[in-house]
Amino acid sequence: MTTFKQQQSHSDFLKAINPFLKIGLSLALIALSLFLEQISSMLVLVGGVSVLLFQVKVPWPLLMYSLLALTVFAVVSAWLSGNWSQSLFNTLRLLAILLPAPVLALTTPPTDLIRSLQQARLPSFLTLSLTLIWRFFPLMQQELQRIWEANQLRGIDLKRQPRQWFSGLIVPLVFQMVTYADEVTIGLQTRGYSPTAPRSNSRPIRWGQVDTLFCLMALLWLGLISYVEWGI
Amino acid sequence: MMTRNTIGNSQPLLEIQDLSFTHVGQSEPTLEAINLNLNAGELVVLAGATGSGKSTLLNCLTGIAPEHTGGKLTGQVICQGEDITGWSVRQRSRFMGIVLQNVETQLFTERVEEEIVFGLENWNFPPQQIQELTQAALVEFDLMSQKDWRIFKLSAGQKQRLLLTCLLTRHPNILVLDEPFAFLDTAGVQLLLELLQQRVKRGQSVLLIEHRLELLRGLPNRTYGLEAGCLNCWDLSELPTPAESLFQTSASTHPGPRQSNARIVLQTHDISFGGYPAFPNFKVVAGDIVLLKGDNGCGKTTLLKLLSGLLKPNTGWLEIEGQDQTNKKVVQIAQTVGFVLQNPNHQLFAESVSAEVMQPGVTTAQAQQLLEQLNLSYCSDKHPHALSQGQKRRLALGAVLARQPTICLLDEIMVGQDATSLELMLKALRTFTEEGGALIFTSHDPKVATMLQPHIIALDE
Amino acid sequence: MINLNWNLRDYVFAAFMTIGMVASVFIIGPLVPPFLDVVAWGPVGGIFLTLGMARLQKRGSVALMVFPLAVLVIPLSPAITLYLVLTVLFTEAVVFFRGNYRLKRNRLLGTVLFFASAVAIGIVGGGLMVGDVFAELLTKPWLIALLSLSGAITGGIGWWLGENIVSQLKRAGKLDDDL
């Protein structure tokens, strides 16, 4: 109890940016990708996102799964349409739609996102729900693991007996979740939370120099894409 | 049934007057005409077996009952002269720091400092004051260097200390704690006791629900025992000292086979795991009863998990019925080893109590007999999750014994059993060992050791 | 009589059901091809949707569970957010005229509509945005109908399993809506 384990996270340029700016850029890139028709401009867009991707630690299994799914998509669409360049373009467009947001999401600490949503005066239940999902998702994963182990102790290997999933895994998990939900409601009240009472925000997200810099860089990037596409 | 225990003081912080509570669907009250005062600068302890109503009393006091549980409450709860009986949990938490058993459900953010800020923001403190109070709390509780640490990775004790930090930031007059020592190791217990003593010296009141009274010797101003819904004053000096308990006096720490020709069912060879010191080598023979002894955090549960195959040792190996278990899967080991977990909720899968025991290969007569042995036959049609925690533990034990394992592992399952149920549970275990089964268990309850007379394996020596 | 105001208990319960839905997406998602994930999600996602409807009962229950999910995925994919919002609005709009989620048949309707519309909106949205294979699908309405029907069926299985758990929770005294 006396010694907490050290778990500092390093911060970088992208982490310091206002979450709304990142979401805005993400939306702008997706919208732009829908209007692009040149493969070169699409390459500038996707290339830029790929550069950003290097700033982020993407879990290996997710990266491999995404690459596999993308390859399957590209090959299947090329095979169906018989047009390889069109298929490449569509694959790039799919990347342009799917990639910007996760890149930006992985550089946004959840607390910052929740604080910015709170600041945007969204209904309090939304920020509460996000807080709870973020906090208790790992705990429910832990519960799932323990229930899985309890099945093994009874001689049931769920990997080989999917018919047991419902009674052996889902039902006990739901019972745990319902119990947790009741206790968390009480826990929130003991901490003074009320969805109807006013809450202060001690750390409002403010505009900083890094945000200005980010805006300039984003505008340059979007301008370059437009120039390559339309020459303007 | 009426008991009056009003301690005289001109201005108590909290008064409970003639409080009775009846749970939903019951005709008899769980609490009846409880009277209790809590004065400034006092540490008061409420003890009693599970089912005696001490958690219900805490619920009534904090507003959890009837708001969240339903039921009928009569009488009054008065705080500094004001009747707060109808107040919500949130209203009461303005002046009452409430620490529930599972602190996981009272922490909501990602990092230490954010958690302190979260509570203050909930009360709509001005941002400047939040910063000041947070910094003061971080300094007072020596958390300054840990303010950015992630809560998910903290130990149970660390989380509890963080929660106390959060609650005490607002200097509540009263602290109410529900079995706060349950998941703490010796160092953690000591730290918490020091913190509570400091608070009492500062004039705050502490109400502690706790059954491990041996930890509190000499500390409380008053101790009450709840028995059948009534409050009685207890004298802690009459309790046996830890040295008198059988944990300290019984048998050798490294048991050998009881009979030279007895069949060895389990043998460990230099097993170690994680950061724990290497576990002692030991042999268990058919019919043995073995208690794993040691403080919280010394590796008792880990050793049980190693024996069941849920964990694989970093070094050494394990032999069950003469066979090396190194390459065996949990499901294979489960054919000979049964394991009843600390939390029975993970281990109940069926839709009725009887179906839980009626597993493949178990006859109706066997199931019925087990349920009767464990005093569960009267509720055989009930849903397992409708049972009390103590009943669930007995049912989880029944479900394991029904499969007739060679070795049965129990992790603190005797908690929460009243005297009769505990006796039935131990009797069933005795029958199991008399028929040749081997039992390895952990328990903090000296009564269990007295009744089972186990061999003891000390893990913290 | 149903209390029309949401309270803290409702919000927390809905959030836990959302956790269940998210967890099931994580488990099911990688096991199936992208265009079949909603169909495959139905039997498990439907369980949590049904549980939420059975406990919350009021109109807007589905929105209470799915809107946070939609907000959660904004940074991940605004397109998915839009698709979830549309799906919820469609489901809630239809159930609005049927009353609330107190009745089993309305919960069935809600679950079936949610998954069927999720498939249909997903394919149409994907077709309009990505083109190519998805755009090909737009020219085959029978295929969209078939996939939506599959979504409805798997969602229905989720409802059936969900109702099984609802009855177990009630028997165990864990789903008391009005204390």
mmCIF file of N, CA, C and O in Angstrom, chain A residues 23 26-27 30 34 65 73 77 80 90 93-94 97 101-102 105 113 117 125-126 128-130 132-133 136-137 140 166 170-171 174-175 177-178 180-182 184-185 188-189 193 195, chain C residues 8-9 11-13 15-16 18-20 22-23 26-27 29-30 32 44 47-48 51 64 67-68 71-72 74-78 129-130 132-134 161 164-165 168-169 172 174:
data_model
loop_
_atom_site.group_PDB
_atom_site.id
_atom_site.type_symbol
_atom_site.label_atom_id
_atom_site.label_comp_id
_atom_site.label_asym_id
_atom_site.label_seq_id
_atom_site.Cartn_x
_atom_site.Cartn_y
_atom_site.Cartn_z
ATOM 1 N N ILE A 23 -11.016 15.890 -33.966
ATOM 2 C CA ILE A 23 -12.236 15.310 -34.537
ATOM 3 C C ILE A 23 -12.629 16.080 -35.790
ATOM 4 O O ILE A 23 -13.001 15.507 -36.817
ATOM 5 N N SER A 26 -10.467 15.142 -38.622
ATOM 6 C CA SER A 26 -10.837 13.796 -39.038
ATOM 7 C C SER A 26 -12.067 13.833 -39.945
ATOM 8 O O SER A 26 -12.097 13.206 -41.004
ATOM 9 N N LEU A 27 -13.067 14.605 -39.531
ATOM 10 C CA LEU A 27 -14.285 14.732 -40.344
ATOM 11 C C LEU A 27 -13.965 15.386 -41.696
ATOM 12 O O LEU A 27 -14.473 14.953 -42.738
ATOM 13 N N ILE A 30 -12.324 12.868 -44.012
ATOM 14 C CA ILE A 30 -13.281 11.869 -44.522
ATOM 15 C C ILE A 30 -14.161 12.495 -45.600
ATOM 16 O O ILE A 30 -14.367 11.919 -46.680
ATOM 17 N N LEU A 34 -14.344 11.760 -50.022
ATOM 18 C CA LEU A 34 -15.522 11.365 -50.803
ATOM 19 C C LEU A 34 -15.599 12.124 -52.133
ATOM 20 O O LEU A 34 -16.267 11.698 -53.066
ATOM 21 N N TYR A 65 -4.558 -7.444 -38.336
ATOM 22 C CA TYR A 65 -5.949 -7.738 -38.721
ATOM 23 C C TYR A 65 -6.424 -6.723 -39.758
ATOM 24 O O TYR A 65 -7.039 -7.082 -40.769
ATOM 25 N N PHE A 73 -10.218 -6.918 -48.996
ATOM 26 C CA PHE A 73 -11.122 -5.975 -49.652
ATOM 27 C C PHE A 73 -10.603 -5.617 -51.038
ATOM 28 O O PHE A 73 -11.345 -5.650 -52.023
ATOM 29 N N SER A 77 -12.475 -6.732 -54.451
ATOM 30 C CA SER A 77 -13.093 -5.705 -55.288
ATOM 31 C C SER A 77 -12.452 -5.674 -56.678
ATOM 32 O O SER A 77 -13.134 -5.450 -57.671
ATOM 33 N N LEU A 80 -13.878 -8.644 -58.580
ATOM 34 C CA LEU A 80 -15.273 -8.444 -58.977
ATOM 35 C C LEU A 80 -15.396 -7.426 -60.110
ATOM 36 O O LEU A 80 -16.169 -7.597 -61.042
ATOM 37 N N ASN A 90 -10.273 2.769 -54.704
ATOM 38 C CA ASN A 90 -11.316 2.511 -53.691
ATOM 39 C C ASN A 90 -10.709 2.054 -52.361
ATOM 40 O O ASN A 90 -11.207 2.395 -51.294
ATOM 41 N N ARG A 93 -9.456 5.058 -50.715
ATOM 42 C CA ARG A 93 -10.573 5.820 -50.154
ATOM 43 C C ARG A 93 -11.047 5.183 -48.836
ATOM 44 O O ARG A 93 -11.341 5.875 -47.866
ATOM 45 N N LEU A 94 -11.089 3.858 -48.843
ATOM 46 C CA LEU A 94 -11.491 3.160 -47.608
ATOM 47 C C LEU A 94 -10.511 3.498 -46.473
ATOM 48 O O LEU A 94 -10.910 3.774 -45.336
ATOM 49 N N ILE A 97 -11.115 6.926 -45.210
ATOM 50 C CA ILE A 97 -12.307 7.019 -44.348
ATOM 51 C C ILE A 97 -12.019 6.426 -42.972
ATOM 52 O O ILE A 97 -12.403 6.975 -41.947
ATOM 53 N N ALA A 101 -9.468 8.924 -38.118
ATOM 54 C CA ALA A 101 -10.087 8.978 -36.801
ATOM 55 C C ALA A 101 -9.351 8.142 -35.757
ATOM 56 O O ALA A 101 -9.012 8.661 -34.694
ATOM 57 N N PRO A 102 -9.051 6.846 -36.040
ATOM 58 C CA PRO A 102 -8.336 6.099 -35.007
ATOM 59 C C PRO A 102 -6.967 6.679 -34.689
ATOM 60 O O PRO A 102 -6.540 6.642 -33.542
ATOM 61 N N ALA A 105 -7.742 9.342 -32.443
ATOM 62 C CA ALA A 105 -8.324 8.821 -31.200
ATOM 63 C C ALA A 105 -7.247 8.267 -30.272
ATOM 64 O O ALA A 105 -7.292 8.449 -29.069
ATOM 65 N N LEU A 113 -11.112 13.793 -23.743
ATOM 66 C CA LEU A 113 -12.304 13.690 -24.577
ATOM 67 C C LEU A 113 -13.553 13.953 -23.737
ATOM 68 O O LEU A 113 -14.439 14.724 -24.124
ATOM 69 N N LEU A 117 -16.227 17.012 -24.027
ATOM 70 C CA LEU A 117 -17.665 16.776 -24.238
ATOM 71 C C LEU A 117 -18.468 17.489 -23.154
ATOM 72 O O LEU A 117 -19.531 18.054 -23.415
ATOM 73 N N PHE A 125 -25.681 12.628 -19.040
ATOM 74 C CA PHE A 125 -25.661 11.163 -19.060
ATOM 75 C C PHE A 125 -24.632 10.633 -20.058
ATOM 76 O O PHE A 125 -24.075 9.560 -19.881
ATOM 77 N N LEU A 126 -24.386 11.430 -21.113
ATOM 78 C CA LEU A 126 -23.408 10.975 -22.103
ATOM 79 C C LEU A 126 -21.997 10.949 -21.519
ATOM 80 O O LEU A 126 -21.270 9.968 -21.674
ATOM 81 N N LEU A 128 -21.293 10.855 -18.353
ATOM 82 C CA LEU A 128 -21.281 9.830 -17.293
ATOM 83 C C LEU A 128 -21.085 8.448 -17.911
ATOM 84 O O LEU A 128 -20.259 7.647 -17.458
ATOM 85 N N SER A 129 -21.854 8.162 -18.970
ATOM 86 C CA SER A 129 -21.763 6.844 -19.610
ATOM 87 C C SER A 129 -20.356 6.588 -20.116
ATOM 88 O O SER A 129 -19.808 5.501 -19.927
ATOM 89 N N LEU A 130 -19.775 7.596 -20.761
ATOM 90 C CA LEU A 130 -18.423 7.408 -21.293
ATOM 91 C C LEU A 130 -17.429 7.152 -20.169
ATOM 92 O O LEU A 130 -16.561 6.281 -20.273
ATOM 93 N N LEU A 132 -18.060 5.797 -17.281
ATOM 94 C CA LEU A 132 -18.293 4.447 -16.745
ATOM 95 C C LEU A 132 -17.784 3.370 -17.701
ATOM 96 O O LEU A 132 -17.181 2.383 -17.271
ATOM 97 N N ILE A 133 -18.043 3.577 -18.988
ATOM 98 C CA ILE A 133 -17.584 2.574 -19.967
ATOM 99 C C ILE A 133 -16.066 2.471 -19.900
ATOM 100 O O ILE A 133 -15.500 1.375 -19.835
ATOM 101 N N PHE A 136 -15.055 0.833 -16.361
ATOM 102 C CA PHE A 136 -15.466 -0.525 -15.982
ATOM 103 C C PHE A 136 -15.313 -1.568 -17.087
ATOM 104 O O PHE A 136 -15.477 -2.756 -16.826
ATOM 105 N N PHE A 137 -15.006 -1.136 -18.292
ATOM 106 C CA PHE A 137 -14.789 -2.113 -19.362
ATOM 107 C C PHE A 137 -13.668 -3.099 -18.998
ATOM 108 O O PHE A 137 -13.871 -4.318 -19.073
ATOM 109 N N MET A 140 -14.858 -5.577 -16.403
ATOM 110 C CA MET A 140 -15.756 -6.618 -16.907
ATOM 111 C C MET A 140 -14.963 -7.669 -17.692
ATOM 112 O O MET A 140 -15.294 -8.855 -17.669
ATOM 113 N N PHE A 166 -23.494 -19.727 -23.490
ATOM 114 C CA PHE A 166 -24.612 -18.954 -22.928
ATOM 115 C C PHE A 166 -24.731 -19.171 -21.420
ATOM 116 O O PHE A 166 -24.628 -18.223 -20.638
ATOM 117 N N ILE A 170 -22.087 -16.180 -20.545
ATOM 118 C CA ILE A 170 -22.862 -14.934 -20.658
ATOM 119 C C ILE A 170 -23.766 -14.721 -19.449
ATOM 120 O O ILE A 170 -23.815 -13.625 -18.885
ATOM 121 N N VAL A 171 -24.463 -15.787 -19.025
ATOM 122 C CA VAL A 171 -25.390 -15.613 -17.891
ATOM 123 C C VAL A 171 -24.643 -15.175 -16.624
ATOM 124 O O VAL A 171 -25.012 -14.168 -16.007
ATOM 125 N N VAL A 174 -23.599 -11.553 -17.008
ATOM 126 C CA VAL A 174 -24.705 -10.597 -16.872
ATOM 127 C C VAL A 174 -25.065 -10.406 -15.395
ATOM 128 O O VAL A 174 -25.273 -9.276 -14.938
ATOM 129 N N PHE A 175 -25.098 -11.491 -14.642
ATOM 130 C CA PHE A 175 -25.400 -11.360 -13.208
ATOM 131 C C PHE A 175 -24.364 -10.465 -12.520
ATOM 132 O O PHE A 175 -24.713 -9.630 -11.692
ATOM 133 N N MET A 177 -22.605 -8.134 -13.976
ATOM 134 C CA MET A 177 -22.779 -6.765 -14.478
ATOM 135 C C MET A 177 -23.933 -6.065 -13.777
ATOM 136 O O MET A 177 -23.848 -4.886 -13.425
ATOM 137 N N VAL A 178 -25.013 -6.807 -13.560
ATOM 138 C CA VAL A 178 -26.179 -6.216 -12.889
ATOM 139 C C VAL A 178 -25.811 -5.845 -11.451
ATOM 140 O O VAL A 178 -26.164 -4.765 -10.960
ATOM 141 N N TYR A 180 -22.794 -5.167 -10.338
ATOM 142 C CA TYR A 180 -21.894 -4.010 -10.426
ATOM 143 C C TYR A 180 -22.684 -2.724 -10.658
ATOM 144 O O TYR A 180 -22.402 -1.693 -10.059
ATOM 145 N N ALA A 181 -23.652 -2.793 -11.572
ATOM 146 C CA ALA A 181 -24.421 -1.587 -11.906
ATOM 147 C C ALA A 181 -25.083 -1.018 -10.649
ATOM 148 O O ALA A 181 -25.050 0.197 -10.413
ATOM 149 N N ASP A 182 -25.663 -1.894 -9.834
ATOM 150 C CA ASP A 182 -26.307 -1.429 -8.599
ATOM 151 C C ASP A 182 -25.287 -0.795 -7.658
ATOM 152 O O ASP A 182 -25.525 0.257 -7.072
ATOM 153 N N VAL A 184 -22.335 0.456 -8.387
ATOM 154 C CA VAL A 184 -21.732 1.666 -8.948
ATOM 155 C C VAL A 184 -22.676 2.865 -8.765
ATOM 156 O O VAL A 184 -22.229 3.981 -8.504
ATOM 157 N N THR A 185 -23.977 2.615 -8.883
ATOM 158 C CA THR A 185 -24.937 3.699 -8.656
ATOM 159 C C THR A 185 -24.756 4.271 -7.252
ATOM 160 O O THR A 185 -24.682 5.491 -7.057
ATOM 161 N N LEU A 188 -21.365 6.107 -6.950
ATOM 162 C CA LEU A 188 -21.383 7.458 -7.521
ATOM 163 C C LEU A 188 -22.003 8.451 -6.540
ATOM 164 O O LEU A 188 -21.519 9.572 -6.381
ATOM 165 N N GLN A 189 -23.058 8.006 -5.874
ATOM 166 C CA GLN A 189 -23.706 8.911 -4.919
ATOM 167 C C GLN A 189 -22.808 9.190 -3.717
ATOM 168 O O GLN A 189 -22.775 10.315 -3.218
ATOM 169 N N TYR A 193 -21.906 12.450 -6.794
ATOM 170 C CA TYR A 193 -22.365 12.651 -8.175
ATOM 171 C C TYR A 193 -23.890 12.663 -8.255
ATOM 172 O O TYR A 193 -24.572 11.867 -7.618
ATOM 173 N N PRO A 195 -26.774 13.330 -11.598
ATOM 174 C CA PRO A 195 -26.879 13.739 -13.004
ATOM 175 C C PRO A 195 -27.582 15.084 -13.163
ATOM 176 O O PRO A 195 -27.477 15.721 -14.210
ATOM 177 N N LEU C 8 -30.351 8.095 -11.949
ATOM 178 C CA LEU C 8 -28.953 7.657 -11.989
ATOM 179 C C LEU C 8 -28.833 6.149 -12.212
ATOM 180 O O LEU C 8 -27.976 5.682 -12.959
ATOM 181 N N ARG C 9 -29.729 5.404 -11.557
ATOM 182 C CA ARG C 9 -29.700 3.941 -11.711
ATOM 183 C C ARG C 9 -29.858 3.535 -13.173
ATOM 184 O O ARG C 9 -29.203 2.626 -13.662
ATOM 185 N N TYR C 11 -29.163 5.372 -15.855
ATOM 186 C CA TYR C 11 -27.970 5.736 -16.626
ATOM 187 C C TYR C 11 -26.857 4.702 -16.427
ATOM 188 O O TYR C 11 -26.195 4.296 -17.375
ATOM 189 N N VAL C 12 -26.667 4.302 -15.170
ATOM 190 C CA VAL C 12 -25.577 3.369 -14.883
ATOM 191 C C VAL C 12 -25.878 2.002 -15.511
ATOM 192 O O VAL C 12 -25.010 1.378 -16.126
ATOM 193 N N PHE C 13 -27.118 1.556 -15.365
ATOM 194 C CA PHE C 13 -27.476 0.255 -15.935
ATOM 195 C C PHE C 13 -27.274 0.279 -17.458
ATOM 196 O O PHE C 13 -26.698 -0.646 -18.039
ATOM 197 N N ALA C 15 -25.267 2.123 -19.119
ATOM 198 C CA ALA C 15 -23.828 2.139 -19.430
ATOM 199 C C ALA C 15 -23.239 0.735 -19.349
ATOM 200 O O ALA C 15 -22.408 0.353 -20.175
ATOM 201 N N PHE C 16 -23.701 -0.055 -18.376
ATOM 202 C CA PHE C 16 -23.168 -1.418 -18.263
ATOM 203 C C PHE C 16 -23.639 -2.287 -19.430
ATOM 204 O O PHE C 16 -22.901 -3.151 -19.898
ATOM 205 N N THR C 18 -24.153 -1.115 -22.352
ATOM 206 C CA THR C 18 -23.303 -0.656 -23.458
ATOM 207 C C THR C 18 -21.952 -1.369 -23.398
ATOM 208 O O THR C 18 -21.420 -1.792 -24.435
ATOM 209 N N ILE C 19 -21.431 -1.518 -22.196
ATOM 210 C CA ILE C 19 -20.156 -2.239 -22.045
ATOM 211 C C ILE C 19 -20.306 -3.653 -22.609
ATOM 212 O O ILE C 19 -19.443 -4.142 -23.332
ATOM 213 N N GLY C 20 -21.427 -4.290 -22.300
ATOM 214 C CA GLY C 20 -21.679 -5.639 -22.818
ATOM 215 C C GLY C 20 -21.697 -5.656 -24.335
ATOM 216 O O GLY C 20 -21.120 -6.545 -24.970
ATOM 217 N N VAL C 22 -20.297 -3.446 -26.379
ATOM 218 C CA VAL C 22 -18.955 -3.166 -26.909
ATOM 219 C C VAL C 22 -18.084 -4.424 -26.797
ATOM 220 O O VAL C 22 -17.388 -4.799 -27.745
ATOM 221 N N ALA C 23 -18.172 -5.083 -25.640
ATOM 222 C CA ALA C 23 -17.354 -6.286 -25.434
ATOM 223 C C ALA C 23 -17.696 -7.336 -26.480
ATOM 224 O O ALA C 23 -16.801 -7.982 -27.032
ATOM 225 N N PHE C 26 -16.131 -6.614 -29.768
ATOM 226 C CA PHE C 26 -14.708 -6.981 -29.769
ATOM 227 C C PHE C 26 -14.513 -8.483 -29.960
ATOM 228 O O PHE C 26 -13.572 -8.925 -30.590
ATOM 229 N N ILE C 27 -15.417 -9.268 -29.368
ATOM 230 C CA ILE C 27 -15.266 -10.724 -29.463
ATOM 231 C C ILE C 27 -15.692 -11.222 -30.838
ATOM 232 O O ILE C 27 -15.004 -12.013 -31.470
ATOM 233 N N GLY C 29 -16.461 -9.334 -33.717
ATOM 234 C CA GLY C 29 -15.951 -8.596 -34.875
ATOM 235 C C GLY C 29 -14.839 -9.297 -35.638
ATOM 236 O O GLY C 29 -14.963 -9.551 -36.841
ATOM 237 N N PRO C 30 -13.747 -9.649 -34.952
ATOM 238 C CA PRO C 30 -12.624 -10.231 -35.696
ATOM 239 C C PRO C 30 -12.899 -11.624 -36.267
ATOM 240 O O PRO C 30 -12.128 -12.115 -37.086
ATOM 241 N N VAL C 32 -15.548 -12.584 -38.067
ATOM 242 C CA VAL C 32 -16.355 -12.634 -39.297
ATOM 243 C C VAL C 32 -15.924 -11.538 -40.271
ATOM 244 O O VAL C 32 -15.318 -10.553 -39.864
ATOM 245 N N VAL C 44 -25.485 -11.935 -29.636
ATOM 246 C CA VAL C 44 -24.894 -11.496 -28.357
ATOM 247 C C VAL C 44 -25.300 -10.049 -28.052
ATOM 248 O O VAL C 44 -25.762 -9.740 -26.949
ATOM 249 N N ILE C 47 -28.755 -9.659 -26.734
ATOM 250 C CA ILE C 47 -28.976 -10.012 -25.326
ATOM 251 C C ILE C 47 -28.913 -8.746 -24.467
ATOM 252 O O ILE C 47 -29.810 -8.467 -23.659
ATOM 253 N N PHE C 48 -27.859 -7.961 -24.666
ATOM 254 C CA PHE C 48 -27.681 -6.769 -23.827
ATOM 255 C C PHE C 48 -28.726 -5.699 -24.156
ATOM 256 O O PHE C 48 -29.197 -4.990 -23.255
ATOM 257 N N LEU C 51 -31.891 -6.867 -22.432
ATOM 258 C CA LEU C 51 -31.790 -6.666 -20.980
ATOM 259 C C LEU C 51 -32.001 -5.206 -20.616
ATOM 260 O O LEU C 51 -32.732 -4.886 -19.676
ATOM 261 N N LEU C 64 -30.599 5.446 -25.006
ATOM 262 C CA LEU C 64 -29.774 5.623 -23.799
ATOM 263 C C LEU C 64 -28.580 4.673 -23.811
ATOM 264 O O LEU C 64 -27.514 4.986 -23.283
ATOM 265 N N PHE C 67 -26.528 5.663 -27.821
ATOM 266 C CA PHE C 67 -25.945 6.988 -28.057
ATOM 267 C C PHE C 67 -24.548 7.136 -27.433
ATOM 268 O O PHE C 67 -23.646 7.658 -28.083
ATOM 269 N N PRO C 68 -24.356 6.682 -26.183
ATOM 270 C CA PRO C 68 -22.990 6.776 -25.657
ATOM 271 C C PRO C 68 -21.989 6.017 -26.522
ATOM 272 O O PRO C 68 -20.865 6.469 -26.739
ATOM 273 N N VAL C 71 -21.220 8.177 -29.432
ATOM 274 C CA VAL C 71 -20.283 9.253 -29.069
ATOM 275 C C VAL C 71 -18.876 8.682 -28.888
ATOM 276 O O VAL C 71 -17.889 9.279 -29.300
ATOM 277 N N LEU C 72 -18.842 7.504 -28.303
ATOM 278 C CA LEU C 72 -17.554 6.856 -28.044
ATOM 279 C C LEU C 72 -16.768 6.624 -29.334
ATOM 280 O O LEU C 72 -15.545 6.723 -29.356
ATOM 281 N N ILE C 74 -16.991 8.411 -32.084
ATOM 282 C CA ILE C 74 -16.755 9.602 -32.913
ATOM 283 C C ILE C 74 -15.276 9.698 -33.303
ATOM 284 O O ILE C 74 -14.948 9.799 -34.488
ATOM 285 N N PRO C 75 -14.365 9.618 -32.336
ATOM 286 C CA PRO C 75 -12.965 9.747 -32.742
ATOM 287 C C PRO C 75 -12.475 8.553 -33.543
ATOM 288 O O PRO C 75 -11.501 8.647 -34.274
ATOM 289 N N LEU C 76 -13.177 7.447 -33.402
ATOM 290 C CA LEU C 76 -12.749 6.235 -34.100
ATOM 291 C C LEU C 76 -13.274 6.244 -35.530
ATOM 292 O O LEU C 76 -12.559 5.929 -36.469
ATOM 293 N N SER C 77 -14.533 6.596 -35.685
ATOM 294 C CA SER C 77 -15.111 6.686 -37.010
ATOM 295 C C SER C 77 -16.438 7.442 -36.959
ATOM 296 O O SER C 77 -17.451 6.892 -36.552
ATOM 297 N N PRO C 78 -16.420 8.694 -37.392
ATOM 298 C CA PRO C 78 -17.664 9.469 -37.410
ATOM 299 C C PRO C 78 -18.734 8.798 -38.269
ATOM 300 O O PRO C 78 -19.928 8.963 -38.021
ATOM 301 N N MET C 129 -20.555 5.727 -49.532
ATOM 302 C CA MET C 129 -19.266 6.318 -49.157
ATOM 303 C C MET C 129 -18.075 5.645 -49.841
ATOM 304 O O MET C 129 -17.214 6.290 -50.388
ATOM 305 N N VAL C 130 -18.032 4.337 -49.765
ATOM 306 C CA VAL C 130 -16.855 3.624 -50.261
ATOM 307 C C VAL C 130 -16.985 3.257 -51.726
ATOM 308 O O VAL C 130 -16.013 3.261 -52.476
ATOM 309 N N ASP C 132 -17.571 0.818 -54.952
ATOM 310 C CA ASP C 132 -17.019 -0.487 -55.293
ATOM 311 C C ASP C 132 -17.912 -1.657 -54.880
ATOM 312 O O ASP C 132 -19.065 -1.700 -55.273
ATOM 313 N N VAL C 133 -17.401 -2.582 -54.082
ATOM 314 C CA VAL C 133 -18.168 -3.780 -53.725
ATOM 315 C C VAL C 133 -19.496 -3.389 -53.055
ATOM 316 O O VAL C 133 -20.555 -3.927 -53.372
ATOM 317 N N PHE C 134 -19.396 -2.401 -52.165
ATOM 318 C CA PHE C 134 -20.611 -1.969 -51.477
ATOM 319 C C PHE C 134 -21.592 -1.335 -52.465
ATOM 320 O O PHE C 134 -22.798 -1.523 -52.369
ATOM 321 N N LEU C 161 -32.582 -15.116 -26.268
ATOM 322 C CA LEU C 161 -31.607 -15.406 -25.202
ATOM 323 C C LEU C 161 -31.704 -14.353 -24.094
ATOM 324 O O LEU C 161 -31.638 -14.671 -22.905
ATOM 325 N N ASN C 164 -34.517 -14.981 -21.835
ATOM 326 C CA ASN C 164 -34.184 -16.090 -20.932
ATOM 327 C C ASN C 164 -33.453 -15.549 -19.700
ATOM 328 O O ASN C 164 -33.763 -15.903 -18.557
ATOM 329 N N ILE C 165 -32.481 -14.665 -19.943
ATOM 330 C CA ILE C 165 -31.728 -14.097 -18.815
ATOM 331 C C ILE C 165 -32.625 -13.172 -17.985
ATOM 332 O O ILE C 165 -32.527 -13.139 -16.756
ATOM 333 N N GLN C 168 -34.426 -15.228 -15.638
ATOM 334 C CA GLN C 168 -33.525 -15.697 -14.565
ATOM 335 C C GLN C 168 -33.239 -14.572 -13.565
ATOM 336 O O GLN C 168 -33.228 -14.794 -12.350
ATOM 337 N N LEU C 169 -33.009 -13.375 -14.091
ATOM 338 C CA LEU C 169 -32.731 -12.237 -13.200
ATOM 339 C C LEU C 169 -33.939 -11.954 -12.308
ATOM 340 O O LEU C 169 -33.799 -11.657 -11.124
ATOM 341 N N ALA C 172 -34.172 -14.414 -9.591
ATOM 342 C CA ALA C 172 -33.152 -14.182 -8.566
ATOM 343 C C ALA C 172 -33.362 -12.858 -7.842
ATOM 344 O O ALA C 172 -32.588 -12.492 -6.966
ATOM 345 N N LYS C 174 -33.116 -9.853 -9.105
ATOM 346 C CA LYS C 174 -32.082 -8.881 -9.466
ATOM 347 C C LYS C 174 -32.560 -7.868 -10.501
ATOM 348 O O LYS C 174 -31.751 -7.060 -10.964
#
